[in-house]
mmCIF file of C-alpha atoms in Angstrom:
data_model
loop_
_atom_site.group_PDB
_atom_site.id
_atom_site.type_symbol
_atom_site.label_atom_id
_atom_site.label_comp_id
_atom_site.label_asym_id
_atom_site.label_seq_id
_atom_site.Cartn_x
_atom_site.Cartn_y
_atom_site.Cartn_z
ATOM 1 C CA MET A 1 -0.347 -0.250 -18.387
ATOM 2 C CA ASP A 2 0.699 -1.358 -14.896
ATOM 3 C CA GLN A 3 -1.395 -4.158 -13.450
ATOM 4 C CA PRO A 4 -3.318 -3.431 -10.237
ATOM 5 C CA ILE A 5 -1.556 -4.593 -7.087
ATOM 6 C CA VAL A 6 -3.373 -7.628 -5.675
ATOM 7 C CA THR A 7 -3.879 -6.725 -2.007
ATOM 8 C CA GLY A 8 -4.762 -8.591 1.158
ATOM 9 C CA ILE A 9 -5.723 -6.950 4.463
ATOM 10 C CA LEU A 10 -4.939 -8.886 7.640
ATOM 11 C CA SER A 11 -7.911 -7.585 9.634
ATOM 12 C CA TYR A 12 -11.340 -6.183 8.787
ATOM 13 C CA GLY A 13 -12.000 -4.469 12.086
ATOM 14 C CA MET A 14 -12.287 -0.703 12.350
ATOM 15 C CA SER A 15 -8.876 -0.146 10.752
ATOM 16 C CA GLY A 16 -9.467 -2.376 7.746
ATOM 17 C CA ARG A 17 -13.033 -1.201 7.247
ATOM 18 C CA VAL A 18 -12.291 2.535 7.591
ATOM 19 C CA PHE A 19 -8.668 3.260 6.719
ATOM 20 C CA HIS A 20 -7.707 0.628 4.160
ATOM 21 C CA ALA A 21 -10.461 -1.139 2.232
ATOM 22 C CA PRO A 22 -12.151 2.065 0.948
ATOM 23 C CA PHE A 23 -8.903 3.331 -0.587
ATOM 24 C CA VAL A 24 -7.694 0.011 -1.968
ATOM 25 C CA ASN A 25 -11.134 -0.450 -3.533
ATOM 26 C CA ALA A 26 -11.337 3.091 -4.945
ATOM 27 C CA ASN A 27 -7.810 3.305 -6.360
ATOM 28 C CA PRO A 28 -7.454 1.651 -9.796
ATOM 29 C CA GLY A 29 -3.853 0.832 -8.947
ATOM 30 C CA PHE A 30 -5.027 -1.841 -6.509
ATOM 31 C CA ARG A 31 -7.259 -4.898 -6.488
ATOM 32 C CA LEU A 32 -8.986 -5.486 -3.152
ATOM 33 C CA TYR A 33 -8.597 -9.252 -3.127
ATOM 34 C CA ALA A 34 -8.747 -10.743 0.382
ATOM 35 C CA VAL A 35 -9.125 -10.087 4.103
ATOM 36 C CA THR A 36 -8.817 -12.115 7.283
ATOM 37 C CA GLU A 37 -12.010 -12.388 9.355
ATOM 38 C CA ARG A 38 -11.849 -14.948 12.142
ATOM 39 C CA SER A 39 -15.479 -14.678 13.272
ATOM 40 C CA SER A 40 -17.939 -12.220 11.732
ATOM 41 C CA LYS A 41 -17.843 -12.199 7.948
ATOM 42 C CA ASN A 42 -18.683 -8.595 7.082
ATOM 43 C CA ALA A 43 -16.370 -7.642 4.228
ATOM 44 C CA GLN A 44 -18.343 -9.409 1.514
ATOM 45 C CA LYS A 45 -21.445 -7.384 2.404
ATOM 46 C CA ARG A 46 -19.665 -4.306 1.066
ATOM 47 C CA TYR A 47 -17.200 -5.952 -1.329
ATOM 48 C CA PRO A 48 -18.953 -9.026 -2.790
ATOM 49 C CA GLU A 49 -15.926 -10.319 -4.712
ATOM 50 C CA ILE A 50 -13.508 -10.267 -1.791
ATOM 51 C CA ILE A 51 -12.141 -13.502 -0.305
ATOM 52 C CA SER A 52 -12.548 -13.817 3.460
ATOM 53 C CA TYR A 53 -9.934 -16.076 5.035
ATOM 54 C CA ASN A 54 -10.272 -17.557 8.516
ATOM 55 C CA SER A 55 -6.612 -17.044 9.419
ATOM 56 C CA VAL A 56 -3.612 -14.893 8.648
ATOM 57 C CA GLU A 57 -1.713 -17.982 7.547
ATOM 58 C CA GLU A 58 -4.315 -18.788 4.878
ATOM 59 C CA LEU A 59 -4.085 -15.271 3.480
ATOM 60 C CA LEU A 60 -0.268 -15.290 3.450
ATOM 61 C CA ASN A 61 -0.268 -18.639 1.627
ATOM 62 C CA ASP A 62 -2.322 -17.220 -1.256
ATOM 63 C CA GLN A 63 0.174 -16.909 -4.098
ATOM 64 C CA ALA A 64 -1.925 -14.302 -5.911
ATOM 65 C CA ILE A 65 -1.444 -11.688 -3.190
ATOM 66 C CA GLU A 66 1.393 -9.214 -3.776
ATOM 67 C CA LEU A 67 0.811 -6.671 -1.000
ATOM 68 C CA VAL A 68 -0.179 -7.402 2.598
ATOM 69 C CA ILE A 69 -1.539 -4.648 4.831
ATOM 70 C CA VAL A 70 -0.572 -5.437 8.432
ATOM 71 C CA ASN A 71 -3.282 -3.814 10.577
ATOM 72 C CA THR A 72 -3.556 -6.316 13.407
ATOM 73 C CA PRO A 73 -3.024 -5.499 17.147
ATOM 74 C CA ASN A 74 0.138 -3.501 17.889
ATOM 75 C CA ASN A 75 2.060 -6.356 19.516
ATOM 76 C CA THR A 76 1.648 -8.546 16.400
ATOM 77 C CA HIS A 77 2.893 -6.080 13.767
ATOM 78 C CA PHE A 78 6.470 -7.331 13.780
ATOM 79 C CA GLU A 79 5.505 -11.016 13.748
ATOM 80 C CA TYR A 80 3.035 -10.733 10.877
ATOM 81 C CA ALA A 81 5.152 -8.346 8.812
ATOM 82 C CA LEU A 82 8.036 -10.801 9.177
ATOM 83 C CA LYS A 83 5.853 -13.711 8.028
ATOM 84 C CA ALA A 84 4.505 -11.717 5.072
ATOM 85 C CA LEU A 85 8.013 -10.813 3.925
ATOM 86 C CA GLN A 86 9.153 -14.417 4.311
ATOM 87 C CA ALA A 87 6.225 -15.331 2.038
ATOM 88 C CA GLY A 88 7.529 -12.902 -0.578
ATOM 89 C CA LYS A 89 4.904 -10.191 -0.089
ATOM 90 C CA HIS A 90 5.333 -6.433 -0.020
ATOM 91 C CA VAL A 91 4.086 -5.010 3.282
ATOM 92 C CA LEU A 92 2.314 -1.850 4.403
ATOM 93 C CA VAL A 93 2.480 -1.862 8.202
ATOM 94 C CA GLU A 94 0.338 0.291 10.455
ATOM 95 C CA LYS A 95 1.845 2.257 13.304
ATOM 96 C CA PRO A 96 3.556 1.357 15.487
ATOM 97 C CA PHE A 97 5.801 -0.280 12.915
ATOM 98 C CA ALA A 98 7.403 -2.427 15.618
ATOM 99 C CA ALA A 99 8.196 -2.350 19.329
ATOM 100 C CA THR A 100 11.926 -1.613 18.952
ATOM 101 C CA SER A 101 14.381 -0.155 16.468
ATOM 102 C CA ALA A 102 16.100 -3.568 16.293
ATOM 103 C CA GLU A 103 12.849 -5.155 15.086
ATOM 104 C CA ALA A 104 12.361 -2.332 12.584
ATOM 105 C CA LYS A 105 15.866 -2.809 11.165
ATOM 106 C CA GLN A 106 15.261 -6.561 10.888
ATOM 107 C CA LEU A 107 12.147 -5.983 8.780
ATOM 108 C CA PHE A 108 13.840 -3.519 6.441
ATOM 109 C CA ASP A 109 16.843 -5.832 6.063
ATOM 110 C CA LEU A 110 14.589 -8.797 5.265
ATOM 111 C CA GLY A 111 12.687 -6.691 2.727
ATOM 112 C CA ARG A 112 15.929 -5.945 0.889
ATOM 113 C CA GLU A 113 16.927 -9.608 1.031
ATOM 114 C CA LYS A 114 13.575 -10.741 -0.396
ATOM 115 C CA GLY A 115 13.247 -7.914 -2.927
ATOM 116 C CA CYS A 116 10.060 -6.741 -1.204
ATOM 117 C CA LYS A 117 8.984 -3.212 -0.334
ATOM 118 C CA VAL A 118 8.589 -2.388 3.356
ATOM 119 C CA MET A 119 6.311 0.614 3.907
ATOM 120 C CA VAL A 120 4.767 2.208 6.979
ATOM 121 C CA TYR A 121 1.195 3.482 7.082
ATOM 122 C CA GLN A 122 1.656 6.999 8.489
ATOM 123 C CA ASN A 123 -1.644 8.399 7.230
ATOM 124 C CA ARG A 124 -1.578 11.488 9.477
ATOM 125 C CA ARG A 125 1.008 13.046 7.174
ATOM 126 C CA TRP A 126 -1.948 13.563 4.844
ATOM 127 C CA ASP A 127 -4.314 15.157 7.368
ATOM 128 C CA SER A 128 -5.548 18.496 6.043
ATOM 129 C CA ASP A 129 -4.668 20.334 9.271
ATOM 130 C CA PHE A 130 -1.099 19.023 9.314
ATOM 131 C CA GLN A 131 -0.674 19.725 5.615
ATOM 132 C CA GLN A 132 -1.544 23.352 6.313
ATOM 133 C CA VAL A 133 0.879 23.593 9.228
ATOM 134 C CA LYS A 134 3.663 22.131 7.097
ATOM 135 C CA SER A 135 2.864 24.554 4.269
ATOM 136 C CA VAL A 136 3.070 27.572 6.595
ATOM 137 C CA ILE A 137 6.405 26.447 8.050
ATOM 138 C CA ARG A 138 8.043 25.474 4.778
ATOM 139 C CA GLY A 139 6.639 28.535 3.034
ATOM 140 C CA GLY A 140 8.655 30.753 5.370
ATOM 141 C CA LEU A 141 5.586 32.639 6.599
ATOM 142 C CA LEU A 142 6.870 32.549 10.186
ATOM 143 C CA GLY A 143 10.547 33.148 9.548
ATOM 144 C CA ASP A 144 12.721 30.606 11.353
ATOM 145 C CA PRO A 145 10.757 28.265 13.654
ATOM 146 C CA MET A 146 11.834 28.566 17.315
ATOM 147 C CA GLU A 147 9.221 26.791 19.396
ATOM 148 C CA VAL A 148 6.718 24.201 18.156
ATOM 149 C CA TYR A 149 3.877 22.395 19.961
ATOM 150 C CA PHE A 150 1.972 19.450 18.503
ATOM 151 C CA ARG A 151 -0.736 17.864 20.683
ATOM 152 C CA TYR A 152 -3.056 14.875 20.375
ATOM 153 C CA ASP A 153 -5.564 15.099 23.235
ATOM 154 C CA ARG A 154 -8.635 13.076 24.158
ATOM 155 C CA TYR A 155 -10.731 12.441 27.237
ATOM 156 C CA ARG A 156 -11.187 8.702 27.713
ATOM 157 C CA ARG A 157 -11.175 7.865 31.405
ATOM 158 C CA GLU A 158 -12.472 4.329 30.886
ATOM 159 C CA ILE A 159 -10.166 1.427 30.051
ATOM 160 C CA SER A 160 -10.527 0.427 26.404
ATOM 161 C CA GLN A 161 -11.979 -2.964 25.473
ATOM 162 C CA LYS A 162 -9.079 -3.324 23.036
ATOM 163 C CA THR A 163 -6.866 -5.272 25.409
ATOM 164 C CA PHE A 164 -3.786 -5.038 23.201
ATOM 165 C CA LYS A 165 -3.767 -1.291 23.882
ATOM 166 C CA GLU A 166 -4.352 -1.605 27.626
ATOM 167 C CA GLU A 167 -2.332 -4.629 28.750
ATOM 168 C CA ASN A 168 1.377 -4.432 29.443
ATOM 169 C CA LEU A 169 2.398 -5.919 26.096
ATOM 170 C CA PRO A 170 5.082 -4.863 23.617
ATOM 171 C CA ALA A 171 4.135 -1.636 21.794
ATOM 172 C CA SER A 172 1.204 -0.895 24.104
ATOM 173 C CA GLY A 173 0.130 2.323 25.803
ATOM 174 C CA LEU A 174 -0.300 5.849 24.499
ATOM 175 C CA THR A 175 3.404 6.130 23.658
ATOM 176 C CA TYR A 176 2.951 3.562 20.880
ATOM 177 C CA ASP A 177 -0.639 4.469 19.995
ATOM 178 C CA LEU A 178 -0.579 8.208 19.324
ATOM 179 C CA GLY A 179 3.138 8.832 19.850
ATOM 180 C CA PRO A 180 4.043 7.564 16.353
ATOM 181 C CA HIS A 181 1.691 10.114 14.743
ATOM 182 C CA LEU A 182 3.229 13.036 16.638
ATOM 183 C CA LEU A 183 6.804 11.930 16.064
ATOM 184 C CA ASP A 184 6.252 11.215 12.386
ATOM 185 C CA GLN A 185 4.709 14.614 11.782
ATOM 186 C CA ALA A 186 7.573 16.391 13.546
ATOM 187 C CA ILE A 187 10.322 14.349 11.900
ATOM 188 C CA SER A 188 8.756 14.741 8.444
ATOM 189 C CA ILE A 189 9.189 18.529 8.754
ATOM 190 C CA PHE A 190 12.266 19.019 10.928
ATOM 191 C CA GLY A 191 14.232 15.791 10.491
ATOM 192 C CA LYS A 192 16.280 14.004 13.117
ATOM 193 C CA PRO A 193 16.618 15.848 16.439
ATOM 194 C CA ALA A 194 20.045 16.474 17.920
ATOM 195 C CA SER A 195 18.726 15.185 21.261
ATOM 196 C CA PHE A 196 15.422 14.222 22.849
ATOM 197 C CA SER A 197 13.707 13.278 26.090
ATOM 198 C CA LYS A 198 10.518 11.363 26.885
ATOM 199 C CA THR A 199 8.161 11.592 29.848
ATOM 200 C CA THR A 200 5.249 9.212 30.440
ATOM 201 C CA GLY A 201 2.567 8.886 33.096
ATOM 202 C CA ILE A 202 -0.317 6.666 34.206
ATOM 203 C CA PHE A 203 -3.333 8.583 35.531
ATOM 204 C CA ARG A 204 -6.511 6.638 34.712
ATOM 205 C CA PRO A 205 -7.795 4.442 37.545
ATOM 206 C CA GLY A 206 -6.818 0.839 36.922
ATOM 207 C CA SER A 207 -4.613 1.540 33.914
ATOM 208 C CA GLN A 208 -1.661 -0.795 33.302
ATOM 209 C CA VAL A 209 -0.124 1.328 30.554
ATOM 210 C CA ASP A 210 0.861 4.942 30.054
ATOM 211 C CA ASP A 211 -1.988 7.313 29.190
ATOM 212 C CA TYR A 212 0.203 10.426 29.028
ATOM 213 C CA VAL A 213 3.323 10.958 26.936
ATOM 214 C CA HIS A 214 5.480 13.984 26.227
ATOM 215 C CA PHE A 215 8.469 14.215 23.894
ATOM 216 C CA HIS A 216 10.914 17.123 23.814
ATOM 217 C CA LEU A 217 12.949 17.230 20.609
ATOM 218 C CA LYS A 218 15.940 19.602 20.461
ATOM 219 C CA TYR A 219 17.458 20.662 17.151
ATOM 220 C CA GLU A 220 20.678 22.348 16.090
ATOM 221 C CA GLY A 221 20.188 26.107 16.038
ATOM 222 C CA GLY A 222 17.965 26.141 19.106
ATOM 223 C CA LEU A 223 14.613 24.898 17.769
ATOM 224 C CA ASN A 224 12.545 23.135 20.446
ATOM 225 C CA VAL A 225 9.670 20.837 19.467
ATOM 226 C CA PHE A 226 7.224 19.673 22.155
ATOM 227 C CA LEU A 227 4.939 16.726 21.407
ATOM 228 C CA THR A 228 2.228 15.804 23.913
ATOM 229 C CA SER A 229 -0.655 13.355 24.086
ATOM 230 C CA SER A 230 -3.031 12.590 26.939
ATOM 231 C CA LEU A 231 -6.212 10.611 27.468
ATOM 232 C CA LEU A 232 -7.407 12.925 30.259
ATOM 233 C CA VAL A 233 -7.721 16.369 28.699
ATOM 234 C CA ALA A 234 -11.257 17.692 29.191
ATOM 235 C CA GLN A 235 -10.667 20.916 27.235
ATOM 236 C CA PRO A 236 -8.156 20.315 24.431
ATOM 237 C CA LEU A 237 -5.671 23.037 23.572
ATOM 238 C CA PRO A 238 -4.898 23.924 19.932
ATOM 239 C CA SER A 239 -3.236 20.919 18.340
ATOM 240 C CA PHE A 240 -0.624 22.913 16.460
ATOM 241 C CA VAL A 241 1.159 26.021 17.720
ATOM 242 C CA VAL A 242 4.254 27.232 15.876
ATOM 243 C CA HIS A 243 6.264 30.286 16.958
ATOM 244 C CA GLY A 244 8.808 31.672 14.510
ATOM 245 C CA THR A 245 11.059 34.706 14.358
ATOM 246 C CA GLU A 246 8.422 36.574 12.339
ATOM 247 C CA GLY A 247 5.106 35.221 13.572
ATOM 248 C CA THR A 248 2.873 32.552 15.082
ATOM 249 C CA PHE A 249 0.516 30.006 13.563
ATOM 250 C CA ILE A 250 -2.241 28.289 15.560
ATOM 251 C CA LYS A 251 -4.400 25.467 14.238
ATOM 252 C CA SER A 252 -6.828 22.994 15.771
ATOM 253 C CA ARG A 253 -6.997 19.348 14.745
ATOM 254 C CA THR A 254 -9.878 19.578 12.274
ATOM 255 C CA ASP A 255 -9.202 16.946 9.610
ATOM 256 C CA VAL A 256 -12.513 15.268 8.746
ATOM 257 C CA GLN A 257 -11.382 12.135 6.922
ATOM 258 C CA GLU A 258 -11.716 9.581 9.730
ATOM 259 C CA ALA A 259 -15.200 10.838 10.675
ATOM 260 C CA GLN A 260 -16.318 10.766 7.035
ATOM 261 C CA LEU A 261 -14.955 7.268 6.467
ATOM 262 C CA GLU A 262 -16.720 6.055 9.621
ATOM 263 C CA LYS A 263 -19.990 7.290 8.085
ATOM 264 C CA GLY A 264 -19.313 5.327 4.916
ATOM 265 C CA ILE A 265 -18.459 8.370 2.782
ATOM 266 C CA SER A 266 -16.321 7.351 -0.180
ATOM 267 C CA PRO A 267 -12.933 9.040 -0.651
ATOM 268 C CA LEU A 268 -14.090 9.660 -4.228
ATOM 269 C CA GLU A 269 -16.960 11.931 -3.140
ATOM 270 C CA GLU A 270 -16.554 15.642 -3.837
ATOM 271 C CA GLY A 271 -16.768 16.791 -0.209
ATOM 272 C CA TYR A 272 -14.373 14.176 1.115
ATOM 273 C CA GLY A 273 -11.395 15.633 3.009
ATOM 274 C CA VAL A 274 -12.731 19.218 3.035
ATOM 275 C CA GLU A 275 -12.636 20.924 6.433
ATOM 276 C CA PRO A 276 -15.834 22.734 7.490
ATOM 277 C CA ASP A 277 -16.085 26.506 7.753
ATOM 278 C CA GLY A 278 -14.711 27.786 11.033
ATOM 279 C CA SER A 279 -11.724 25.414 10.976
ATOM 280 C CA GLU A 280 -9.259 27.957 9.644
ATOM 281 C CA GLY A 281 -5.809 28.345 11.149
ATOM 282 C CA GLN A 282 -4.743 31.738 12.520
ATOM 283 C CA LEU A 283 -1.549 33.283 11.180
ATOM 284 C CA THR A 284 -0.175 36.303 13.049
ATOM 285 C CA THR A 285 2.910 38.048 11.708
ATOM 286 C CA ILE A 286 4.993 41.109 12.586
ATOM 287 C CA ASP A 287 6.334 43.229 9.717
ATOM 288 C CA LYS A 288 9.617 45.124 9.691
ATOM 289 C CA GLU A 289 7.926 48.219 11.113
ATOM 290 C CA GLY A 290 6.605 46.202 14.068
ATOM 291 C CA ASN A 291 2.999 46.112 12.882
ATOM 292 C CA LYS A 292 0.979 43.025 13.786
ATOM 293 C CA GLN A 293 -1.210 41.436 11.133
ATOM 294 C CA SER A 294 -3.574 38.474 11.573
ATOM 295 C CA GLN A 295 -5.328 36.386 8.953
ATOM 296 C CA TYR A 296 -7.169 33.092 8.820
ATOM 297 C CA LEU A 297 -5.983 30.421 6.400
ATOM 298 C CA THR A 298 -8.259 27.724 4.996
ATOM 299 C CA SER A 299 -6.788 24.232 4.640
ATOM 300 C CA LEU A 300 -6.784 22.641 1.225
ATOM 301 C CA ARG A 301 -8.615 19.354 0.688
ATOM 302 C CA SER A 302 -6.501 16.354 1.575
ATOM 303 C CA THR A 303 -6.891 12.610 1.156
ATOM 304 C CA TYR A 304 -5.172 9.478 2.414
ATOM 305 C CA ASN A 305 -5.255 8.290 -1.172
ATOM 306 C CA HIS A 306 -1.953 10.179 -1.579
ATOM 307 C CA LEU A 307 -0.419 7.522 0.691
ATOM 308 C CA PHE A 308 -1.859 4.670 -1.360
ATOM 309 C CA GLN A 309 -0.699 6.306 -4.565
ATOM 310 C CA ALA A 310 2.784 6.434 -3.024
ATOM 311 C CA VAL A 311 2.499 2.709 -2.228
ATOM 312 C CA PHE A 312 1.612 2.024 -5.870
ATOM 313 C CA SER A 313 4.527 4.120 -7.165
ATOM 314 C CA CYS A 314 6.920 2.422 -4.761
ATOM 315 C CA ILE A 315 5.926 -1.099 -5.845
ATOM 316 C CA ARG A 316 5.252 -0.615 -9.544
ATOM 317 C CA LYS A 317 7.689 2.203 -10.388
ATOM 318 C CA ASN A 318 10.367 1.608 -7.746
ATOM 319 C CA GLU A 319 10.022 5.174 -6.482
ATOM 320 C CA PRO A 320 11.075 6.003 -2.894
ATOM 321 C CA PHE A 321 8.273 5.767 -0.336
ATOM 322 C CA PRO A 322 7.777 9.176 1.352
ATOM 323 C CA VAL A 323 8.072 7.709 4.868
ATOM 324 C CA SER A 324 11.706 6.637 4.740
ATOM 325 C CA GLU A 325 13.455 3.816 6.569
ATOM 326 C CA GLU A 326 15.738 6.368 8.206
ATOM 327 C CA GLU A 327 12.799 8.344 9.581
ATOM 328 C CA ILE A 328 11.165 5.198 10.980
ATOM 329 C CA ILE A 329 14.364 4.132 12.737
ATOM 330 C CA TRP A 330 14.650 7.598 14.341
ATOM 331 C CA GLN A 331 11.028 7.351 15.437
ATOM 332 C CA MET A 332 11.497 3.885 16.931
ATOM 333 C CA GLU A 333 14.605 4.953 18.849
ATOM 334 C CA ILE A 334 12.619 7.757 20.498
ATOM 335 C CA LEU A 335 9.605 5.543 21.233
ATOM 336 C CA GLU A 336 11.660 2.845 22.916
ATOM 337 C CA SER A 337 13.866 5.248 24.920
#
């Protein structure tokens, strides 16, 4: 029987509280052991046995910890992942993995040198809506994809209180906030583009960083993939539109996991990860006689626990992590372009 992976989380803000601690605690392959909380000590209210350290350094110096989840502000990911690896810990690093491809390569190289696993927390691969889109494409229901649109839209005119996202720091702005999700989803289906371009813009009053980003990925054979995110979209368009030689699939962004986790719903509960009625994606196809047929497809239940199970298998069974080093390097090269 494999021993649970003793895990420390570098921050117990929204990310640690919502996206990490519930899964580490619920999965028998892990032991939720420690967090860093510099001021408010909230973790022990929910997890009485957890150790709350006052600093990252204290947590990294704990010899019992095998895996460190790096979920601190974007501009610190590289620094803290580097320190964790130097301390002999496996790392699971939130997006953005780093600010540059050179930093990303340095972390992967150090992981190999230290015999530690370097993994990237790309949870949106396990969103129910994206899982359905991927299933439709890979299932050949549309023929050959020709034109693909993925969007991540919000309306947030005000400047966020999270200064690391709003100040002109490494890995700041919408490019590095939501861009990694869009790029990872596209690359996980279609692979490395033959060429790409990036357009950014600043539209919110007083903003120091980009609040609009658009990527155009071009693939061999003529496939065009358009990835867009904006903080000033009052009426969001469908988040996924895929046109193929035999049909079109349209799907809104309807994954419920983040909202459920925010409400304190456990990932072990029966209704966790199940999209509500009315969230179906629309598949329209044309048969050989030219007849148009439309149907609505219901997404299957999904859970971010698949990611944590992959982390366990990578560390304990030496299995490849599904988000590969190669894919992350491609993503970083596009982000920093």
